[in-house]
Amino acid sequence: MDDDDMVREHEEDEEDDSEAELLRDRFRLSVIAIAEAEAKKNKMEISVPIVACVSDLAVKYADQLARGLELFAHHAGRKTVNMEDVVLSAHRNENLLAMVRSLRDEMKAKEPQSERKSKKAKRKDDTATNSASHTNI
């Protein structure tokens, strides 16, 4: 790798980091807005340090969740996170698990029948391709 490639890679990393930081800031602002709206709705006051703490916890939880979802997908041999990964991530919380399963079922019900069939066909093709590639090794 020459110096130009290293510079480009470093610039791309910095750009990714700044984009991630921007998303975190937007997420924090959204959490703060939700906390303040809930406090107002319930005729309560919420202190600035508590709001900051809640937003930091939400960001840390989101980071942890994202890492877990990536690991579930990777373990299944996929590069893309799917709904089953989300269901797996909720397994420690019975209420959350029930809500996520319900949401998954609603989303499946709303999905057009033809799209569901094409996804099943793709999965079968992927499985066949994967099986064929494993036998060639």
Tab-separated table of N, CA and C in Angstrom:
chain	number	residue	atom	x	y	z
A	1	MET	N	0.859	-1.174	0.000
A	1	MET	CA	0.000	0.000	0.000
A	1	MET	C	0.904	1.236	0.000
A	2	ASP	N	0.653	2.124	-0.934
A	2	ASP	CA	1.484	3.326	-0.996
A	2	ASP	C	0.893	4.441	-0.130
A	3	ASP	N	1.592	5.555	-0.058
A	3	ASP	CA	1.179	6.673	0.799
A	3	ASP	C	-0.183	7.234	0.413
A	4	ASP	N	-0.466	7.337	-0.895
A	4	ASP	CA	-1.763	7.869	-1.351
A	4	ASP	C	-2.918	6.990	-0.878
A	5	ASP	N	-2.734	5.667	-0.967
A	5	ASP	CA	-3.775	4.745	-0.512
A	5	ASP	C	-4.011	4.880	0.989
A	6	MET	N	-2.926	5.033	1.733
A	6	MET	CA	-3.044	5.179	3.183
A	6	MET	C	-3.765	6.470	3.547
A	7	VAL	N	-3.472	7.531	2.826
A	7	VAL	CA	-4.129	8.822	3.077
A	7	VAL	C	-5.615	8.708	2.775
A	8	ARG	N	-5.954	8.087	1.620
A	8	ARG	CA	-7.367	7.920	1.253
A	8	ARG	C	-8.108	7.085	2.291
A	9	GLU	N	-7.490	5.997	2.733
A	9	GLU	CA	-8.111	5.132	3.727
A	9	GLU	C	-8.331	5.884	5.039
A	10	HIS	N	-7.345	6.672	5.445
A	10	HIS	CA	-7.457	7.467	6.671
A	10	HIS	C	-8.589	8.490	6.550
A	11	GLU	N	-8.697	9.138	5.392
A	11	GLU	CA	-9.763	10.124	5.168
A	11	GLU	C	-11.134	9.457	5.194
A	12	GLU	N	-11.240	8.244	4.613
A	12	GLU	CA	-12.506	7.515	4.625
A	12	GLU	C	-12.890	7.136	6.054
A	13	ASP	N	-11.901	6.706	6.849
A	13	ASP	CA	-12.164	6.363	8.245
A	13	ASP	C	-12.651	7.582	9.023
A	14	GLU	N	-12.006	8.724	8.802
A	14	GLU	CA	-12.421	9.955	9.482
A	14	GLU	C	-13.833	10.353	9.070
A	15	GLU	N	-14.146	10.189	7.786
A	15	GLU	CA	-15.484	10.522	7.292
A	15	GLU	C	-16.527	9.605	7.925
A	16	ASP	N	-16.218	8.306	8.016
A	16	ASP	CA	-17.127	7.359	8.657
A	16	ASP	C	-17.327	7.710	10.127
A	17	ASP	N	-16.228	8.065	10.810
A	17	ASP	CA	-16.310	8.429	12.224
A	17	ASP	C	-17.162	9.676	12.428
A	18	SER	N	-16.984	10.675	11.569
A	18	SER	CA	-17.761	11.910	11.732
A	18	SER	C	-19.234	11.665	11.418
A	19	GLU	N	-19.512	10.792	10.451
A	19	GLU	CA	-20.905	10.455	10.146
A	19	GLU	C	-21.543	9.700	11.313
A	20	ALA	N	-20.800	8.776	11.901
A	20	ALA	CA	-21.299	8.030	13.054
A	20	ALA	C	-21.552	8.971	14.229
A	21	GLU	N	-20.658	9.915	14.444
A	21	GLU	CA	-20.825	10.876	15.541
A	21	GLU	C	-22.048	11.755	15.310
A	22	LEU	N	-22.272	12.158	14.068
A	22	LEU	CA	-23.452	12.953	13.727
A	22	LEU	C	-24.730	12.163	14.014
A	23	LEU	N	-24.744	10.881	13.653
A	23	LEU	CA	-25.909	10.037	13.933
A	23	LEU	C	-26.129	9.887	15.438
A	24	ARG	N	-25.042	9.711	16.186
A	24	ARG	CA	-25.164	9.612	17.647
A	24	ARG	C	-25.743	10.901	18.235
A	25	ASP	N	-25.268	12.040	17.746
A	25	ASP	CA	-25.779	13.328	18.236
A	25	ASP	C	-27.266	13.476	17.933
A	26	ARG	N	-27.668	13.110	16.735
A	26	ARG	CA	-29.092	13.190	16.369
A	26	ARG	C	-29.926	12.248	17.233
A	27	PHE	N	-29.383	11.052	17.482
A	27	PHE	CA	-30.081	10.092	18.327
A	27	PHE	C	-30.233	10.649	19.742
A	28	ARG	N	-29.159	11.223	20.274
A	28	ARG	CA	-29.213	11.833	21.613
A	28	ARG	C	-30.287	12.921	21.673
A	29	LEU	N	-30.317	13.780	20.655
A	29	LEU	CA	-31.323	14.851	20.619
A	29	LEU	C	-32.738	14.280	20.583
A	30	SER	N	-32.923	13.201	19.842
A	30	SER	CA	-34.243	12.565	19.788
A	30	SER	C	-34.633	11.997	21.146
A	31	VAL	N	-33.683	11.351	21.808
A	31	VAL	CA	-33.951	10.794	23.138
A	31	VAL	C	-34.294	11.909	24.115
A	32	ILE	N	-33.553	12.996	24.062
A	32	ILE	CA	-33.820	14.139	24.943
A	32	ILE	C	-35.213	14.695	24.682
A	33	ALA	N	-35.576	14.837	23.417
A	33	ALA	CA	-36.902	15.359	23.067
A	33	ALA	C	-38.002	14.432	23.575
A	34	ILE	N	-37.799	13.124	23.453
A	34	ILE	CA	-38.791	12.158	23.940
A	34	ILE	C	-38.905	12.237	25.459
A	35	ALA	N	-37.770	12.288	26.155
A	35	ALA	CA	-37.787	12.366	27.621
A	35	ALA	C	-38.505	13.624	28.089
A	36	GLU	N	-38.216	14.747	27.450
A	36	GLU	CA	-38.867	16.002	27.833
A	36	GLU	C	-40.361	15.968	27.520
A	37	ALA	N	-40.740	15.391	26.403
A	37	ALA	CA	-42.158	15.297	26.042
A	37	ALA	C	-42.908	14.397	27.022
A	38	GLU	N	-42.292	13.281	27.404
A	38	GLU	CA	-42.929	12.374	28.364
A	38	GLU	C	-43.069	13.043	29.733
A	39	ALA	N	-42.041	13.768	30.141
A	39	ALA	CA	-42.111	14.482	31.419
A	39	ALA	C	-43.243	15.499	31.392
A	40	LYS	N	-43.331	16.234	30.312
A	40	LYS	CA	-44.384	17.247	30.181
A	40	LYS	C	-45.765	16.593	30.164
A	41	LYS	N	-45.889	15.499	29.423
A	41	LYS	CA	-47.166	14.787	29.325
A	41	LYS	C	-47.626	14.290	30.697
A	42	ASN	N	-46.674	13.876	31.511
A	42	ASN	CA	-46.989	13.359	32.843
A	42	ASN	C	-46.902	14.423	33.930
A	43	LYS	N	-46.813	15.693	33.487
A	43	LYS	CA	-46.751	16.836	34.409
A	43	LYS	C	-45.643	16.657	35.448
A	44	MET	N	-44.467	16.319	34.934
A	44	MET	CA	-43.301	16.128	35.792
A	44	MET	C	-42.165	17.005	35.288
A	45	GLU	N	-41.199	17.193	36.150
A	45	GLU	CA	-39.981	17.878	35.734
A	45	GLU	C	-38.865	16.846	35.687
A	46	ILE	N	-37.962	17.038	34.752
A	46	ILE	CA	-36.822	16.130	34.630
A	46	ILE	C	-35.562	16.991	34.549
A	47	SER	N	-34.591	16.663	35.380
A	47	SER	CA	-33.385	17.503	35.440
A	47	SER	C	-32.469	17.237	34.243
A	48	VAL	N	-31.685	18.231	33.919
A	48	VAL	CA	-30.759	18.143	32.782
A	48	VAL	C	-29.782	16.969	32.941
A	49	PRO	N	-29.179	16.771	34.128
A	49	PRO	CA	-28.251	15.630	34.258
A	49	PRO	C	-28.935	14.275	34.029
A	50	ILE	N	-30.188	14.165	34.460
A	50	ILE	CA	-30.917	12.905	34.259
A	50	ILE	C	-31.195	12.691	32.780
A	51	VAL	N	-31.608	13.733	32.081
A	51	VAL	CA	-31.863	13.632	30.641
A	51	VAL	C	-30.576	13.236	29.918
A	52	ALA	N	-29.463	13.833	30.303
A	52	ALA	CA	-28.174	13.500	29.686
A	52	ALA	C	-27.805	12.043	29.951
A	53	CYS	N	-28.059	11.590	31.169
A	53	CYS	CA	-27.767	10.208	31.533
A	53	CYS	C	-28.629	9.239	30.718
A	54	VAL	N	-29.915	9.543	30.602
A	54	VAL	CA	-30.827	8.696	29.827
A	54	VAL	C	-30.386	8.640	28.365
A	55	SER	N	-30.009	9.782	27.805
A	55	SER	CA	-29.588	9.788	26.397
A	55	SER	C	-28.285	9.008	26.210
A	56	ASP	N	-27.353	9.117	27.157
A	56	ASP	CA	-26.111	8.342	27.068
A	56	ASP	C	-26.385	6.842	27.170
A	57	LEU	N	-27.282	6.464	28.078
A	57	LEU	CA	-27.651	5.052	28.205
A	57	LEU	C	-28.288	4.532	26.918
A	58	ALA	N	-29.141	5.334	26.314
A	58	ALA	CA	-29.798	4.929	25.068
A	58	ALA	C	-28.778	4.731	23.951
A	59	VAL	N	-27.801	5.620	23.860
A	59	VAL	CA	-26.755	5.492	22.835
A	59	VAL	C	-25.931	4.234	23.082
A	60	LYS	N	-25.553	4.000	24.337
A	60	LYS	CA	-24.763	2.809	24.658
A	60	LYS	C	-25.552	1.539	24.363
A	61	TYR	N	-26.839	1.552	24.690
A	61	TYR	CA	-27.682	0.389	24.408
A	61	TYR	C	-27.792	0.156	22.897
A	62	ALA	N	-27.977	1.220	22.136
A	62	ALA	CA	-28.081	1.100	20.676
A	62	ALA	C	-26.784	0.546	20.086
A	63	ASP	N	-25.645	1.011	20.579
A	63	ASP	CA	-24.351	0.488	20.114
A	63	ASP	C	-24.224	-1.001	20.426
A	64	GLN	N	-24.597	-1.368	21.639
A	64	GLN	CA	-24.523	-2.759	22.066
A	64	GLN	C	-25.469	-3.633	21.233
A	65	LEU	N	-26.662	-3.141	20.990
A	65	LEU	CA	-27.642	-3.864	20.184
A	65	LEU	C	-27.124	-4.060	18.762
A	66	ALA	N	-26.558	-3.024	18.188
A	66	ALA	CA	-26.024	-3.113	16.822
A	66	ALA	C	-24.919	-4.163	16.737
A	67	ARG	N	-24.031	-4.176	17.717
A	67	ARG	CA	-22.958	-5.179	17.721
A	67	ARG	C	-23.535	-6.586	17.836
A	68	GLY	N	-24.519	-6.747	18.713
A	68	GLY	CA	-25.149	-8.057	18.875
A	68	GLY	C	-25.836	-8.529	17.601
A	69	LEU	N	-26.545	-7.621	16.937
A	69	LEU	CA	-27.220	-7.976	15.687
A	69	LEU	C	-26.212	-8.391	14.619
A	70	GLU	N	-25.116	-7.655	14.538
A	70	GLU	CA	-24.066	-8.019	13.575
A	70	GLU	C	-23.509	-9.409	13.874
A	71	LEU	N	-23.308	-9.705	15.152
A	71	LEU	CA	-22.780	-11.018	15.529
A	71	LEU	C	-23.761	-12.134	15.198
A	72	PHE	N	-25.056	-11.927	15.445
A	72	PHE	CA	-26.058	-12.938	15.094
A	72	PHE	C	-26.049	-13.202	13.594
A	73	ALA	N	-26.021	-12.140	12.803
A	73	ALA	CA	-26.011	-12.294	11.343
A	73	ALA	C	-24.733	-13.010	10.901
A	74	HIS	N	-23.604	-12.606	11.454
A	74	HIS	CA	-22.322	-13.228	11.095
A	74	HIS	C	-22.330	-14.714	11.457
A	75	HIS	N	-22.857	-15.040	12.627
A	75	HIS	CA	-22.922	-16.429	13.076
A	75	HIS	C	-23.775	-17.269	12.125
A	76	ALA	N	-24.808	-16.652	11.553
A	76	ALA	CA	-25.684	-17.350	10.606
A	76	ALA	C	-25.101	-17.359	9.193
A	77	GLY	N	-23.925	-16.765	9.026
A	77	GLY	CA	-23.277	-16.756	7.719
A	77	GLY	C	-23.819	-15.704	6.769
A	78	ARG	N	-24.406	-14.656	7.336
A	78	ARG	CA	-24.963	-13.580	6.513
A	78	ARG	C	-24.207	-12.295	6.762
A	79	LYS	N	-24.266	-11.413	5.774
A	79	LYS	CA	-23.684	-10.080	5.926
A	79	LYS	C	-24.761	-9.064	6.268
A	80	THR	N	-26.022	-9.474	6.179
A	80	THR	CA	-27.144	-8.573	6.409
A	80	THR	C	-27.933	-9.025	7.631
A	81	VAL	N	-28.278	-8.078	8.479
A	81	VAL	CA	-29.110	-8.352	9.648
A	81	VAL	C	-30.548	-8.509	9.177
A	82	ASN	N	-31.249	-9.516	9.716
A	82	ASN	CA	-32.660	-9.663	9.371
A	82	ASN	C	-33.518	-9.696	10.637
A	83	MET	N	-34.807	-9.864	10.447
A	83	MET	CA	-35.746	-9.787	11.568
A	83	MET	C	-35.488	-10.878	12.607
A	84	GLU	N	-35.046	-12.040	12.172
A	84	GLU	CA	-34.776	-13.117	13.130
A	84	GLU	C	-33.635	-12.743	14.075
A	85	ASP	N	-32.685	-11.960	13.597
A	85	ASP	CA	-31.607	-11.478	14.461
A	85	ASP	C	-32.171	-10.556	15.543
A	86	VAL	N	-33.136	-9.736	15.156
A	86	VAL	CA	-33.780	-8.825	16.112
A	86	VAL	C	-34.542	-9.637	17.160
A	87	VAL	N	-35.245	-10.684	16.709
A	87	VAL	CA	-35.971	-11.551	17.644
A	87	VAL	C	-34.986	-12.194	18.617
A	88	LEU	N	-33.881	-12.705	18.104
A	88	LEU	CA	-32.869	-13.321	18.973
A	88	LEU	C	-32.312	-12.333	19.991
A	89	SER	N	-32.148	-11.085	19.575
A	89	SER	CA	-31.571	-10.084	20.482
A	89	SER	C	-32.506	-9.743	21.637
A	90	ALA	N	-33.783	-10.040	21.479
A	90	ALA	CA	-34.768	-9.712	22.513
A	90	ALA	C	-35.043	-10.889	23.452
A	91	HIS	N	-34.313	-11.968	23.319
A	91	HIS	CA	-34.640	-13.191	24.050
A	91	HIS	C	-34.556	-13.079	25.572
A	92	ARG	N	-33.832	-12.126	26.103
A	92	ARG	CA	-33.688	-12.002	27.561
A	92	ARG	C	-34.835	-11.244	28.216
A	93	ASN	N	-35.672	-10.609	27.411
A	93	ASN	CA	-36.765	-9.797	27.939
A	93	ASN	C	-38.073	-10.324	27.355
A	94	GLU	N	-38.836	-11.060	28.174
A	94	GLU	CA	-40.059	-11.723	27.700
A	94	GLU	C	-41.040	-10.753	27.046
A	95	ASN	N	-41.270	-9.598	27.690
A	95	ASN	CA	-42.222	-8.627	27.138
A	95	ASN	C	-41.733	-8.072	25.807
A	96	LEU	N	-40.466	-7.720	25.746
A	96	LEU	CA	-39.892	-7.205	24.504
A	96	LEU	C	-39.933	-8.272	23.418
A	97	LEU	N	-39.625	-9.503	23.784
A	97	LEU	CA	-39.652	-10.604	22.825
A	97	LEU	C	-41.046	-10.770	22.229
A	98	ALA	N	-42.065	-10.708	23.073
A	98	ALA	CA	-43.444	-10.823	22.584
A	98	ALA	C	-43.786	-9.671	21.641
A	99	MET	N	-43.350	-8.464	21.988
A	99	MET	CA	-43.626	-7.302	21.132
A	99	MET	C	-42.905	-7.416	19.788
A	100	VAL	N	-41.655	-7.853	19.818
A	100	VAL	CA	-40.877	-7.977	18.581
A	100	VAL	C	-41.474	-9.064	17.689
A	101	ARG	N	-41.871	-10.180	18.292
A	101	ARG	CA	-42.507	-11.248	17.500
A	101	ARG	C	-43.814	-10.769	16.891
A	102	SER	N	-44.581	-10.026	17.671
A	102	SER	CA	-45.844	-9.484	17.162
A	102	SER	C	-45.594	-8.536	15.991
A	103	LEU	N	-44.605	-7.672	16.134
A	103	LEU	CA	-44.248	-6.748	15.059
A	103	LEU	C	-43.793	-7.516	13.819
A	104	ARG	N	-42.973	-8.541	14.022
A	104	ARG	CA	-42.509	-9.372	12.904
A	104	ARG	C	-43.694	-9.997	12.172
A	105	ASP	N	-44.647	-10.534	12.939
A	105	ASP	CA	-45.813	-11.171	12.331
A	105	ASP	C	-46.668	-10.164	11.570
A	106	GLU	N	-46.824	-8.962	12.138
A	106	GLU	CA	-47.570	-7.902	11.443
A	106	GLU	C	-46.890	-7.538	10.129
A	107	MET	N	-45.577	-7.411	10.171
A	107	MET	CA	-44.834	-7.044	8.963
A	107	MET	C	-44.949	-8.137	7.901
A	108	LYS	N	-44.903	-9.393	8.330
A	108	LYS	CA	-45.047	-10.500	7.380
A	108	LYS	C	-46.441	-10.506	6.767
A	109	ALA	N	-47.453	-10.200	7.586
A	109	ALA	CA	-48.830	-10.195	7.095
A	109	ALA	C	-49.049	-9.085	6.072
A	110	LYS	N	-48.375	-7.951	6.247
A	110	LYS	CA	-48.528	-6.823	5.323
A	110	LYS	C	-47.733	-7.009	4.038
A	111	GLU	N	-46.745	-7.894	4.067
A	111	GLU	CA	-45.892	-8.120	2.902
A	111	GLU	C	-46.709	-8.809	1.811
A	112	PRO	N	-46.639	-8.316	0.583
A	112	PRO	CA	-47.395	-8.953	-0.497
A	112	PRO	C	-47.005	-10.424	-0.655
A	113	GLN	N	-47.992	-11.253	-0.954
A	113	GLN	CA	-47.766	-12.696	-1.074
A	113	GLN	C	-46.681	-13.016	-2.102
A	114	SER	N	-46.697	-12.320	-3.240
A	114	SER	CA	-45.715	-12.600	-4.295
A	114	SER	C	-44.292	-12.316	-3.819
A	115	GLU	N	-44.122	-11.274	-2.992
A	115	GLU	CA	-42.798	-10.932	-2.476
A	115	GLU	C	-42.311	-12.006	-1.512
A	116	ARG	N	-43.231	-12.552	-0.697
A	116	ARG	CA	-42.847	-13.605	0.236
A	116	ARG	C	-42.386	-14.846	-0.521
A	117	LYS	N	-43.100	-15.185	-1.598
A	117	LYS	CA	-42.717	-16.357	-2.377
A	117	LYS	C	-41.361	-16.161	-3.024
A	118	SER	N	-41.104	-14.956	-3.549
A	118	SER	CA	-39.812	-14.719	-4.202
A	118	SER	C	-38.677	-14.780	-3.188
A	119	LYS	N	-38.930	-14.330	-1.945
A	119	LYS	CA	-37.898	-14.408	-0.912
A	119	LYS	C	-37.610	-15.868	-0.563
A	120	LYS	N	-38.684	-16.693	-0.481
A	120	LYS	CA	-38.475	-18.105	-0.189
A	120	LYS	C	-37.671	-18.762	-1.297
A	121	ALA	N	-37.978	-18.402	-2.537
A	121	ALA	CA	-37.239	-18.964	-3.668
A	121	ALA	C	-35.775	-18.546	-3.601
A	122	LYS	N	-35.523	-17.297	-3.246
A	122	LYS	CA	-34.141	-16.825	-3.120
A	122	LYS	C	-33.410	-17.599	-2.031
A	123	ARG	N	-34.095	-17.808	-0.892
A	123	ARG	CA	-33.460	-18.532	0.208
A	123	ARG	C	-33.108	-19.948	-0.218
A	124	LYS	N	-34.029	-20.605	-0.941
A	124	LYS	CA	-33.752	-21.961	-1.407
A	124	LYS	C	-32.570	-21.961	-2.362
A	125	ASP	N	-32.514	-20.965	-3.241
A	125	ASP	CA	-31.392	-20.853	-4.168
A	125	ASP	C	-30.093	-20.633	-3.404
A	126	ASP	N	-30.126	-19.751	-2.390
A	126	ASP	CA	-28.933	-19.482	-1.585
A	126	ASP	C	-28.475	-20.747	-0.873
A	127	THR	N	-29.438	-21.488	-0.324
A	127	THR	CA	-29.103	-22.715	0.387
A	127	THR	C	-28.496	-23.721	-0.581
A	128	ALA	N	-29.098	-23.836	-1.755
A	128	ALA	CA	-28.565	-24.761	-2.754
A	128	ALA	C	-27.172	-24.338	-3.182
A	129	THR	N	-26.977	-23.056	-3.389
A	129	THR	CA	-25.665	-22.542	-3.779
A	129	THR	C	-24.647	-22.799	-2.677
A	130	ASN	N	-25.058	-22.525	-1.428
A	130	ASN	CA	-24.146	-22.750	-0.306
A	130	ASN	C	-23.809	-24.230	-0.169
A	131	SER	N	-24.811	-25.099	-0.331
A	131	SER	CA	-24.565	-26.529	-0.228
A	131	SER	C	-23.618	-26.982	-1.320
A	132	ALA	N	-23.842	-26.465	-2.528
A	132	ALA	CA	-22.981	-26.838	-3.645
A	132	ALA	C	-21.556	-26.360	-3.411
A	133	SER	N	-21.411	-25.158	-2.889
A	133	SER	CA	-20.063	-24.640	-2.663
A	133	SER	C	-19.360	-25.402	-1.548
A	134	HIS	N	-20.126	-25.882	-0.559
A	134	HIS	CA	-19.508	-26.644	0.520
A	134	HIS	C	-19.047	-28.012	0.028
A	135	THR	N	-19.784	-28.600	-0.909
A	135	THR	CA	-19.383	-29.910	-1.396
A	135	THR	C	-18.178	-29.827	-2.314
A	136	ASN	N	-17.952	-28.659	-2.908
A	136	ASN	CA	-16.804	-28.494	-3.796
A	136	ASN	C	-15.504	-28.296	-3.032
A	137	ILE	N	-15.589	-27.985	-1.775
A	137	ILE	CA	-14.382	-27.664	-0.990
A	137	ILE	C	-13.603	-28.893	-0.652
